[in-house]
Coordinates of C-alpha atoms in Angstrom, one line a residue:
Chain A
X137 CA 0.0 0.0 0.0
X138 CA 1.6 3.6 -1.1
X139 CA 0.4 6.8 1.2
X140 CA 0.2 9.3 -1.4
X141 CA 2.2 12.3 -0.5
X142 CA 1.1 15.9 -1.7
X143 CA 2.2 19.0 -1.3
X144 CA -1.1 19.9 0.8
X145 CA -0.1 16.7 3.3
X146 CA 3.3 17.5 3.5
X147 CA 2.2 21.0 5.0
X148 CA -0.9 19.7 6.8
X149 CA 1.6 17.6 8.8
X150 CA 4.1 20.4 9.6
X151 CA 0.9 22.4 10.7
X152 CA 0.2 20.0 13.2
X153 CA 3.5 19.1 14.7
X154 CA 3.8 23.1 15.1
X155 CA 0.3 22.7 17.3
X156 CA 2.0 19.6 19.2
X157 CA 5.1 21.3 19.9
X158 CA 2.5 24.2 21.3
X159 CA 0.3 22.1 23.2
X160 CA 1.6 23.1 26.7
X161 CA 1.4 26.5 26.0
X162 CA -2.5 26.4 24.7
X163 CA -3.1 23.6 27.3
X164 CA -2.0 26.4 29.9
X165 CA -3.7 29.2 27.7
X166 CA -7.0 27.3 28.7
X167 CA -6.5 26.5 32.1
X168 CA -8.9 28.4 34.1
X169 CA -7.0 30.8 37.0
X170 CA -7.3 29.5 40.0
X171 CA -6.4 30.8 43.5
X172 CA -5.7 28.6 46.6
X173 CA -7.7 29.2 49.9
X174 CA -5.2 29.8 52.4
X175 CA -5.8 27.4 55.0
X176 CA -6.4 24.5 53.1
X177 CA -4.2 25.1 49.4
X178 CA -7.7 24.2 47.7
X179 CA -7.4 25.8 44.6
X180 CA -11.0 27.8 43.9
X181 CA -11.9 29.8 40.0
X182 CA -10.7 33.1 40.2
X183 CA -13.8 34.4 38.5
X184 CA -17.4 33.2 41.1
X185 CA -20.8 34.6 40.8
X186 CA -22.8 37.0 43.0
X187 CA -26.8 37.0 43.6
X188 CA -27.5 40.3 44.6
X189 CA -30.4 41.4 42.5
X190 CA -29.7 39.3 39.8
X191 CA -31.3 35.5 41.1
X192 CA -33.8 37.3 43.2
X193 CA -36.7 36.1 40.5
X194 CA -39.1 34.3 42.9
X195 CA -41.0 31.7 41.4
X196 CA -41.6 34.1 37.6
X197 CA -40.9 30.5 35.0
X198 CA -39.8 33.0 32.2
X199 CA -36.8 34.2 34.8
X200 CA -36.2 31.6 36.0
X201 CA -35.3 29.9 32.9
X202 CA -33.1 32.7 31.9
X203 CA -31.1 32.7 35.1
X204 CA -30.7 28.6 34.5
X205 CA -29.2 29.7 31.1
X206 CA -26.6 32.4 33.2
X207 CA -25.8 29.6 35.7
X208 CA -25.2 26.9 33.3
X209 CA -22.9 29.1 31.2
X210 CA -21.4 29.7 34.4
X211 CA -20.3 26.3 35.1
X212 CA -19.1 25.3 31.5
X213 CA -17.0 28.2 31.4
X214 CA -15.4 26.7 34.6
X215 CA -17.1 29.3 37.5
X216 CA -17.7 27.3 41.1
X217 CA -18.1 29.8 43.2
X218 CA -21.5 31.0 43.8
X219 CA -22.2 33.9 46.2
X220 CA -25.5 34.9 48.5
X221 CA -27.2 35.7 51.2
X222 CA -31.0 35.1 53.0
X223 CA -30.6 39.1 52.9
X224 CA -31.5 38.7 48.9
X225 CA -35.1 38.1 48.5
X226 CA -35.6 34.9 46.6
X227 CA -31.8 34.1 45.6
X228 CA -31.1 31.3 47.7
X229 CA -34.5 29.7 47.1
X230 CA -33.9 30.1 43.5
X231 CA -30.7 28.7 43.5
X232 CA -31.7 25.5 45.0
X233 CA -34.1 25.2 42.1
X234 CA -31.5 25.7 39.7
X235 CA -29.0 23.6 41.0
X236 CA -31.3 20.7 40.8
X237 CA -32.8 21.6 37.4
X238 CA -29.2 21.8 36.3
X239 CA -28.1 18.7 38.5
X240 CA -25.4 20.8 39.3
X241 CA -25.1 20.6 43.2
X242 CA -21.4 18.6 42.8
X243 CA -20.0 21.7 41.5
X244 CA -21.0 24.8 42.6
X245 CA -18.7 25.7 45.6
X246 CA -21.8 27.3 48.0
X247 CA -21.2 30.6 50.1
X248 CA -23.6 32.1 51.9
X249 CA -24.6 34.3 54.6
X250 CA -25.7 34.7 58.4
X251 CA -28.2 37.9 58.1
X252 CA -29.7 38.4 61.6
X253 CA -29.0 40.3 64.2
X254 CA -30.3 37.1 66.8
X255 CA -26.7 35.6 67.8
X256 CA -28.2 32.7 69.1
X257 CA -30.0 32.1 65.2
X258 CA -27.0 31.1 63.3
X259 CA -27.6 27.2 63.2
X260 CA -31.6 27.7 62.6
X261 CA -30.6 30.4 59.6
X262 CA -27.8 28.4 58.3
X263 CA -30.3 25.1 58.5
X264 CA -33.3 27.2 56.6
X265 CA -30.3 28.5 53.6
X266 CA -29.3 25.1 52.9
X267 CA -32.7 23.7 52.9
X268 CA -33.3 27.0 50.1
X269 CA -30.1 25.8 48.4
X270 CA -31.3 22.3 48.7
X271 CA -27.1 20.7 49.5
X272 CA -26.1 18.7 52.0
X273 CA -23.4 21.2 53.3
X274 CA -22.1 24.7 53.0
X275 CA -18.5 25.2 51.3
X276 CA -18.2 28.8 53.1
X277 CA -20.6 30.9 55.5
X278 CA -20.1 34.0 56.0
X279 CA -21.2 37.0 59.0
X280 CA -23.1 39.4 56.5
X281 CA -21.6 42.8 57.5
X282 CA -20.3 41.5 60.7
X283 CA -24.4 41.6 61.6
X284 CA -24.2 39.9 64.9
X285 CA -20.6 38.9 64.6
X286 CA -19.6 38.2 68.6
X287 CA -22.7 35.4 68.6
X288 CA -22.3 34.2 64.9
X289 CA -18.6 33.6 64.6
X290 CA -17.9 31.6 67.6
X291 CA -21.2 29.1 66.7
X292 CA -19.8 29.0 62.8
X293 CA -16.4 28.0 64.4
X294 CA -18.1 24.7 66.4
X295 CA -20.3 24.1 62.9
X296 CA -17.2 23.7 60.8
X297 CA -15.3 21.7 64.1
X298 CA -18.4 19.9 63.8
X299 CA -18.4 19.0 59.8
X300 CA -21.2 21.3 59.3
X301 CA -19.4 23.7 56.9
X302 CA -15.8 23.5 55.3
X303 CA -15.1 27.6 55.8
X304 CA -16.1 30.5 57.7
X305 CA -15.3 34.2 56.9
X306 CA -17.5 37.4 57.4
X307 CA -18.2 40.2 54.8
X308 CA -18.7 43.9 54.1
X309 CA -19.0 46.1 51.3
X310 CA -18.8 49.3 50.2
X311 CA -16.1 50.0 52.1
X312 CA -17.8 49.9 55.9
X313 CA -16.2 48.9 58.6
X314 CA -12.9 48.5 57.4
X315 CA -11.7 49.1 60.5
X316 CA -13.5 46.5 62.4
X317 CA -12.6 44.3 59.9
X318 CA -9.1 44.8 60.0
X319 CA -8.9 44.2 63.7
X320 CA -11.1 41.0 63.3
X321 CA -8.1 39.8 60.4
X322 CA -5.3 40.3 63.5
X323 CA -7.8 38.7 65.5
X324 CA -10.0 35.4 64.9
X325 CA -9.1 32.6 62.8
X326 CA -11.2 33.7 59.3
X327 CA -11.0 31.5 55.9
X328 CA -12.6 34.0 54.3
X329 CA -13.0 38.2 54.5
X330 CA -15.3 39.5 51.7
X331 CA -14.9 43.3 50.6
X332 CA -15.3 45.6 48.0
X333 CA -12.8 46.3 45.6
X334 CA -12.6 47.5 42.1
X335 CA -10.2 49.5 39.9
X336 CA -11.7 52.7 41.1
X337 CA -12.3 51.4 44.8
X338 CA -8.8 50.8 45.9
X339 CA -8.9 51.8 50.1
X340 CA -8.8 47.5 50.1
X341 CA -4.7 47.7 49.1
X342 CA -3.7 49.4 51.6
X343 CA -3.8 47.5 54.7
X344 CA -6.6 44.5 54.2
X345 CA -5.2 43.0 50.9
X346 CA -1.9 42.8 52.3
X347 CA -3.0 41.9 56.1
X348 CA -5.2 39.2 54.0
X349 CA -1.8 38.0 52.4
X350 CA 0.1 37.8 56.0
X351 CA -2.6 36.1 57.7
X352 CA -3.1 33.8 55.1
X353 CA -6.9 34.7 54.6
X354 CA -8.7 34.5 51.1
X355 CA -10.1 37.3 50.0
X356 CA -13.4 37.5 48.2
X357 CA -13.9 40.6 46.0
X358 CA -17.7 41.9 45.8
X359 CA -18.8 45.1 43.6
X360 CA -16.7 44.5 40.9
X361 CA -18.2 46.7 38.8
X362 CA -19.6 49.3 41.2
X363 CA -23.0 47.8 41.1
X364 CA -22.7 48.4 36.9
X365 CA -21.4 52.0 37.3
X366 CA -18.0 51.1 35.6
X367 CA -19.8 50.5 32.9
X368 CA -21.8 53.1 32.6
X369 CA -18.7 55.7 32.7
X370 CA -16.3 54.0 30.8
X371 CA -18.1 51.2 28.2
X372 CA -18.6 53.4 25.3
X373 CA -15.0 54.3 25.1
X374 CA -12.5 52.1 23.1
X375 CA -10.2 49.8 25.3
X376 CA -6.5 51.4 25.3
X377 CA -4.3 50.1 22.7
X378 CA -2.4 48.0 25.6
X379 CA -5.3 46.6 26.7
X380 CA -4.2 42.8 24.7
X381 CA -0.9 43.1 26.9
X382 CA -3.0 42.2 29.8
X383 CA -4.8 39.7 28.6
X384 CA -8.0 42.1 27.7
X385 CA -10.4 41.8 25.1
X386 CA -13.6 43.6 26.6
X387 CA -14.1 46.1 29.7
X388 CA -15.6 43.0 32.0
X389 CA -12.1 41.6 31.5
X390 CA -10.7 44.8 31.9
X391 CA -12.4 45.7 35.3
X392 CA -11.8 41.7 36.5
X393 CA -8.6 41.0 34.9
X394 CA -7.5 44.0 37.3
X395 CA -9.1 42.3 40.5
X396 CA -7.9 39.0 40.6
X397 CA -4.5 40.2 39.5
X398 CA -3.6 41.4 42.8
X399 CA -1.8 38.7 44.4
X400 CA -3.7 38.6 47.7
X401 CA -7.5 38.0 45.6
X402 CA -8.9 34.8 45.7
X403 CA -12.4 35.1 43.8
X404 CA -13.9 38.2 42.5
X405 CA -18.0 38.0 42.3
X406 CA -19.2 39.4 39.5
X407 CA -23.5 39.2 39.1
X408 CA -25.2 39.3 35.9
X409 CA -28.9 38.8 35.0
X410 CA -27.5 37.9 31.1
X411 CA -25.9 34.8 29.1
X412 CA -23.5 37.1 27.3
X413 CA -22.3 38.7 29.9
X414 CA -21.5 35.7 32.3
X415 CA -19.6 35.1 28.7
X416 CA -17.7 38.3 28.9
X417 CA -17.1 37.5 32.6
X418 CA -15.7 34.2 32.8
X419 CA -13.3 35.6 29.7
X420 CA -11.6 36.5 33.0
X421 CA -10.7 33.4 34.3
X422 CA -8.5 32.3 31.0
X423 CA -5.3 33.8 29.7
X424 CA -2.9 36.2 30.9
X425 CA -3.2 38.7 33.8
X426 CA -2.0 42.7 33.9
X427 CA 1.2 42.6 35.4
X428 CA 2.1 45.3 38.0
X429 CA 3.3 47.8 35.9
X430 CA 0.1 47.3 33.5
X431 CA -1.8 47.5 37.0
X432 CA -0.7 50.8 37.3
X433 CA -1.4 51.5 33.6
X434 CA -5.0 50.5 34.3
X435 CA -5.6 53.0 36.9
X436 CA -4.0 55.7 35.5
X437 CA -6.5 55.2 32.5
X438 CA -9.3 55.3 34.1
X439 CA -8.2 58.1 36.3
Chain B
X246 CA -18.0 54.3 48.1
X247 CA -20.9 55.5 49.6
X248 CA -24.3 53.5 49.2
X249 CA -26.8 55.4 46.2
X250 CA -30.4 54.5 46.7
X251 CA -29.9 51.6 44.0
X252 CA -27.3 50.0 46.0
X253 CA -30.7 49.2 48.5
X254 CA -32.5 47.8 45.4
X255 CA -33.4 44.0 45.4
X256 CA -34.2 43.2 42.3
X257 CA -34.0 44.3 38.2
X258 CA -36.7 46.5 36.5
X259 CA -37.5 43.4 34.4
X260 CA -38.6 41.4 37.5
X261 CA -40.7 44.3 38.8
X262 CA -43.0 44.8 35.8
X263 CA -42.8 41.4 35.8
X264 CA -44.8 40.8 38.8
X265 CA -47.7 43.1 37.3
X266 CA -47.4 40.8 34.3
X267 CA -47.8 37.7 36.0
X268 CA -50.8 39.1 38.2
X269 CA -52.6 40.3 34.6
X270 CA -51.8 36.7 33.8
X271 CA -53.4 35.0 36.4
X272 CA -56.2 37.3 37.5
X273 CA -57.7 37.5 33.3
X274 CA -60.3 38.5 32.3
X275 CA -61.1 39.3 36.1
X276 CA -59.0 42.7 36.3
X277 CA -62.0 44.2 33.4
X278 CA -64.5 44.6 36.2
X279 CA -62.2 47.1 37.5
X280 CA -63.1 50.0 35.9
X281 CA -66.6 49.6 36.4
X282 CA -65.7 49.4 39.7
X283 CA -64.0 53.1 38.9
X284 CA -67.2 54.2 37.4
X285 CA -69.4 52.7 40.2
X286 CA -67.5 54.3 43.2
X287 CA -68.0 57.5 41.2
X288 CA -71.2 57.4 40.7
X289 CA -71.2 56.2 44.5
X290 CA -70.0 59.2 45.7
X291 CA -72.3 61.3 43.7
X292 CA -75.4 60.1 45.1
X293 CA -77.2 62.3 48.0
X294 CA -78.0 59.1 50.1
X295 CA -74.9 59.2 52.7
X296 CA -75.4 55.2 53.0
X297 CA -74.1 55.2 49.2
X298 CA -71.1 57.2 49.7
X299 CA -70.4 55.8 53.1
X300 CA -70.6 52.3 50.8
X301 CA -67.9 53.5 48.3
X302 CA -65.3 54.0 51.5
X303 CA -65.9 50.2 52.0
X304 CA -65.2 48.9 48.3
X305 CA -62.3 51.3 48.4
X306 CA -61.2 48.7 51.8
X307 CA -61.6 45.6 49.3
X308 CA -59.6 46.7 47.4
X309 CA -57.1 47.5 49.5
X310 CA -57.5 43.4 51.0
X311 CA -57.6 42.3 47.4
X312 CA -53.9 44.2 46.7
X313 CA -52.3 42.7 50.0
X314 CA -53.7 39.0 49.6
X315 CA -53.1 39.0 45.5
X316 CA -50.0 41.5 44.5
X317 CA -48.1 41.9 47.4
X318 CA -48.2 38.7 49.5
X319 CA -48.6 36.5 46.2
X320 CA -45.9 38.8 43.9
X321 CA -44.2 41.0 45.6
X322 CA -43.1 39.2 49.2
X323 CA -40.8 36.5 47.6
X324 CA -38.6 39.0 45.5
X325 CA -38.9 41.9 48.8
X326 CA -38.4 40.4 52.4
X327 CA -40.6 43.7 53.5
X328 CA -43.3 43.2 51.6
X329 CA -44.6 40.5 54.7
X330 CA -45.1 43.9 56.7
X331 CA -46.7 46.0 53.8
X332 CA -49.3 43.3 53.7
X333 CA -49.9 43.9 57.3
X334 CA -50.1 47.7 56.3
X335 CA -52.5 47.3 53.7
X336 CA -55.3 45.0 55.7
X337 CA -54.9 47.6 58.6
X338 CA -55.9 50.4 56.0
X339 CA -58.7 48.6 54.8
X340 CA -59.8 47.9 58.4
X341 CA -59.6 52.3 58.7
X342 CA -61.9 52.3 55.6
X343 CA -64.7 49.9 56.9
X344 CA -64.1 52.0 60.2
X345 CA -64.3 55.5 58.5
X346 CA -67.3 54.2 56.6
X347 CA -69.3 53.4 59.4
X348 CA -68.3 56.7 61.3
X349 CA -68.3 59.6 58.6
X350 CA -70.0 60.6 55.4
X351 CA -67.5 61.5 52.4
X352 CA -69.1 65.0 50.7
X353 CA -70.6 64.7 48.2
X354 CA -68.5 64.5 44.6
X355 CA -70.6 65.9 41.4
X356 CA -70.8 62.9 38.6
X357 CA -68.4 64.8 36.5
X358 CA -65.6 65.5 39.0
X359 CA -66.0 61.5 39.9
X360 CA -65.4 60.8 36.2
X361 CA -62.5 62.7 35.8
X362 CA -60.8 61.3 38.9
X363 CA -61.9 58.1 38.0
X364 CA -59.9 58.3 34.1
X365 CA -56.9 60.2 36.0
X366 CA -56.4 57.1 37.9
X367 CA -57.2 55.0 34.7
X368 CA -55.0 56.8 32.7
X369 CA -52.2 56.5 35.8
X370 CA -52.8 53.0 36.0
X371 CA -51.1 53.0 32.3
X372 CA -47.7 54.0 33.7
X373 CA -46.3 49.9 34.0
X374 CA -47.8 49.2 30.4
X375 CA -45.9 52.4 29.5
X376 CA -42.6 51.5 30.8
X377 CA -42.9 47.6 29.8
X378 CA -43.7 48.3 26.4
X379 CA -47.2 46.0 26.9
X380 CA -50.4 46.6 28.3
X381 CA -49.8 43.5 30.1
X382 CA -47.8 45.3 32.7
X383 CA -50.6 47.3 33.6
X384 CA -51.3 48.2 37.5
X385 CA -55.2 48.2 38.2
X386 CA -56.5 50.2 40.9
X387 CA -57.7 47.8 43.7
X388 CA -55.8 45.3 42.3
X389 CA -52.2 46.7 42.6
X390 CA -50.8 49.3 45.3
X391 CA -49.9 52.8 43.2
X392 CA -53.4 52.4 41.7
X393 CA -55.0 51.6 44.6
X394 CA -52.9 54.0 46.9
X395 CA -54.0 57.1 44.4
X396 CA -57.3 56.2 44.1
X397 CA -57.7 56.5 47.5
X398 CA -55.7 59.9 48.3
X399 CA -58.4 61.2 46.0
X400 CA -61.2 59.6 47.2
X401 CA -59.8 60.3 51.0
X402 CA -60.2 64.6 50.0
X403 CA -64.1 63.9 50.5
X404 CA -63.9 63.3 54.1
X405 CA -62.9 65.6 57.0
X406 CA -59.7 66.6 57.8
X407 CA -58.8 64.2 60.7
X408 CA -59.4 61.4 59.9
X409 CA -58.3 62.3 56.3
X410 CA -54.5 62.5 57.8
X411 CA -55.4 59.0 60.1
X412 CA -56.4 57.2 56.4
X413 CA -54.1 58.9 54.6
X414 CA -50.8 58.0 56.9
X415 CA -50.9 54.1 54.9
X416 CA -50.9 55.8 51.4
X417 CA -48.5 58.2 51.9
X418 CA -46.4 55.8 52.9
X419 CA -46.8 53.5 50.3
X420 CA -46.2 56.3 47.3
X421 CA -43.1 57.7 49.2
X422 CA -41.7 54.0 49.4
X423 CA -42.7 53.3 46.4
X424 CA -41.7 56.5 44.2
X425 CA -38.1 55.8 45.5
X426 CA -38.5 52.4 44.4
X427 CA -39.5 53.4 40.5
X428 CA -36.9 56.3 40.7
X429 CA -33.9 53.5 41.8
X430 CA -35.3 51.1 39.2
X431 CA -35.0 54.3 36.7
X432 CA -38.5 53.6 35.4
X433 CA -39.7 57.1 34.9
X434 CA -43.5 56.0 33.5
X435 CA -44.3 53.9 36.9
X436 CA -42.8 57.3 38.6
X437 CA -45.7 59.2 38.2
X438 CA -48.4 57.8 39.9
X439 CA -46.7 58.0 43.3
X440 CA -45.8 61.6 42.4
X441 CA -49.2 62.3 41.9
X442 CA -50.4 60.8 44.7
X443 CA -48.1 62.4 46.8
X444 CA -48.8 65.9 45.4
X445 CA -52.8 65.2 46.3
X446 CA -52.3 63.8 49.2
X447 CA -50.0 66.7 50.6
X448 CA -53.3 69.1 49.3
X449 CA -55.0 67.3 51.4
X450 CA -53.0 67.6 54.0
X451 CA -52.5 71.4 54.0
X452 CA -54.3 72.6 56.6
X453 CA -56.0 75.5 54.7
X454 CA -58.1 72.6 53.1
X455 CA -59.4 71.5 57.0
X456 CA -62.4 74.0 56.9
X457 CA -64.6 71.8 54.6
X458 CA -68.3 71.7 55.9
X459 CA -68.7 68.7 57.2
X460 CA -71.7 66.7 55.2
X461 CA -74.5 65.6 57.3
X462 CA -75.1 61.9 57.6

């Protein structure tokens, strides 16, 4: 038997032992960015999800079906994390129903919230959210706004002694409390802080991000986008010519690319109500990252 | 990083004009006895027996249950955790109306007057269609709270002073809660019936307006 040659095969087969000789680099190129929690080296998506707003559809079918479409894009594109809180309406109650209409309750990494000011509640509410969320177990729960935090934290430290949830951490946002929640880092024993931070809302690198570093707490990065203001000022102009150094193709990437690029972020939380912007989102978790220098670059634009 | 009024917002405008869409949805072909209703409390109001007018205070109160049972318990509570107390709000203002009915007799309202406040509201109760682009989104009074809050500020003007500002504490409340509500959503249609409201019911609550004769029963 003769393999006949050509000119096309002979090129064909160049082309592909080019890709081979590339396959680490494109294997790597793929390779969602991960970011190990702290206490445990578990490696989490850099890129999660928030709820605020976005899952609170109650029981509306048309909605929900949407939001199964943002969720399930979600996950493909390699997003675990997924944020909320009994503070936001329906979310928790609609992410149960999703996560079993998507049989996806193996992979989403769940965080929630304790949102009561009754420091004896936290079992009962933590009990009620993962009977919403429909799991067996939290991943993380968190003290919403350090809302009760001298009951809450000591009972979430005997619940994950106990097996009843893997991490605890506490949250705030829009830059409250930074203060407190600085001396709470130096503190207690936290897996997790949550905070605001954003390319606009720096305050975070000052003392937490580093603290976070030294204490060996992850860091979970809420208000990415300023609650959608980021867009609003600065989407209709054209990304800067450097953008492609830093691994930017749109502004989501541009705004998230510069969050999880900070070496003490674990997750950033990003919430959208629309399939093609989860797209745009999770564009984040792949490729390169702004170096320091292109960091800098990234404020100064925007400045 | 300080909060704006839309960092307290719980949900999209989409899922708040969708919760008047749903109701239209569910409550067909029911909501098209509703401006009879209109029509009827007018024509209520403009007859000289005081049982009559005293009658249209208490179908004002049903609809003021039939909004807390059907929109805001049904809808509303599972996408706003403060809804469960605006429920509570709205049944104690309908218990005010059957109370005001049995204790006071609105003045009386000329046919014509009744008619124009009755398509006002009508017209008002266009503002979701408006800003959903489908007459599906519509807010009937009686059946949904702007509506229902507006239609009462007006009707509220036939009735003395004091216990005008005791019924009209509910209302107020409602259109101030839920103006800033459409004004965070940026939904500048469902805006004005609160606004409206608001501006009648401060009128009424001016007290140059407190020397009305009072009607006899």
């Amino acid at each position: 038997m003769t393999i006949p040659f050509s000119r096309r095969r002979f090129l064909g087969g160049l082309t592909a032992l080019a890709m081979l000789s590339h396959a680490p680099l494109l294997a790597a190129q793929s390779a969602p960015i991960r970011r190990p929690i702290p206490s445990t080296g578990e490696r989490l998506p850099a890129i999660g999800m928030g709820t605020w707003r976005t899952f609170n559809v109650g029981s509306d079918p048309g909605l929900l079906d949407q939001r199964a479409d943002v969720l399930e894009r979600f996950f493909r594109e390699g997003g675990t994390l997924v944020d909320s809180s009994p503070m936001y309406g329906s979310a928790e109650a609609v992410m149960g129903r999703l996560l079993e209409r998507l049989q996806r309750e193996g992979t989403v990494f769940a965080a929630t919230k304790i949102w009561t000011s009754d420091e004896g509640a936290t079992r009962g509410e933590a009990a009620h959210s993962r009977e919403l969320w429909g799991i067996d177990q939290f991943d993380l729960l968190q003290v919403h706004n350090l809302l009760g935090l001298d009951g809450h934290l000591p009972t979430l430290r005997a619940m994950k002694a106990e097996g009843q949830v893997r991490y605890l951490g506490v949250t705030t946002s829009h830059g409250r409390r930074h203060g407190d929640l600085e001396q709470l880092m130096k503190r207690e024993p936290l897996d997790f802080v949550q905070l605001t931070y954003n390319v606009l809302d720096r305050e975070a690198e000052a003392r937490l991000l580093p603290l976070a570093q030294d204490k060996g707490i992850a860091v979970i990065v809420n208000r990415p986008f300023q609650g959608g203001r980021l867009f609003d000022r600065f989407a209709s102009r054209p990304l800067p010519d450097w953008a492609g150094e830093a691994g930017v193709t749109n502004w989501a990437e541009y705004f998230l690319k510069f969050i999880i690029s900070h070496p003490a972020v674990t997750c950033a939380i990003p919430a959208t109500t629309r399939v093609d912007h989860m797209q745009e989102n999770m564009g984040a978790l792949y490729g390169a990252l702004p170096d320091p220098a292109l960091r800098r670059r990234m404020i100064d634009e925007l400045g | 990083m300080d909060y704006a009024l839309r960092d307290f917002l719980m949900f999209t405008p989409e899922v708040y004009l969708r919760l008047f869409m749903r109701l239209n949805e569910a409550f067909w072909p029911w909501q098209l006895l509703f401006p009879f209703a209109l029509l009827a409390l007018a024509g209520l109001l403009s007859l000289p027996q005081g049982r009559a007018r005293r009658l249209a205070l208490s179908v004002l109160g049903v609809g003021w249950i039939l909004t807390a049972l059907l929109f805001l318990q049904r809808y509303y509570e599972p996408i706003h955790w403060g809804m469960a107390y605006a429920v509570w709000a709205f049944l104690a203002e309908a218990i005010l109306l059957a109370v005001l009915a049995w204790r006071v007799t609105p003045a009386r309202v000329p046919l014509g007057i009744g008619l124009i406040g009755s398509a006002m509201v009508m017209a008002l109760s266009m503002a979701g269609a408006v800003s959903a682009g489908t007459v599906e989104a519509m807010g009937w009074p009686g059946l949904t709270p702007d509506a229902t809050a507006l239609l009462t500020v007006l009707a509220l003007l036939t009735v003395p002073w004091k216990p005008r500002c005791v019924l009209l504490v509910v209302p107020v409340l409602w259109l101030l809660f839920s103006g800033l509500t459409q004004w965070a959503l940026e939904l500048r249609a469902t805006l004005v019936p609160p606004a409206v409201g608001l501006g009648v019911a401060l009128w009424g609550l001016w007290p140059g307006t407190r020397k009305r004769p009072r009607p006899k029963r």
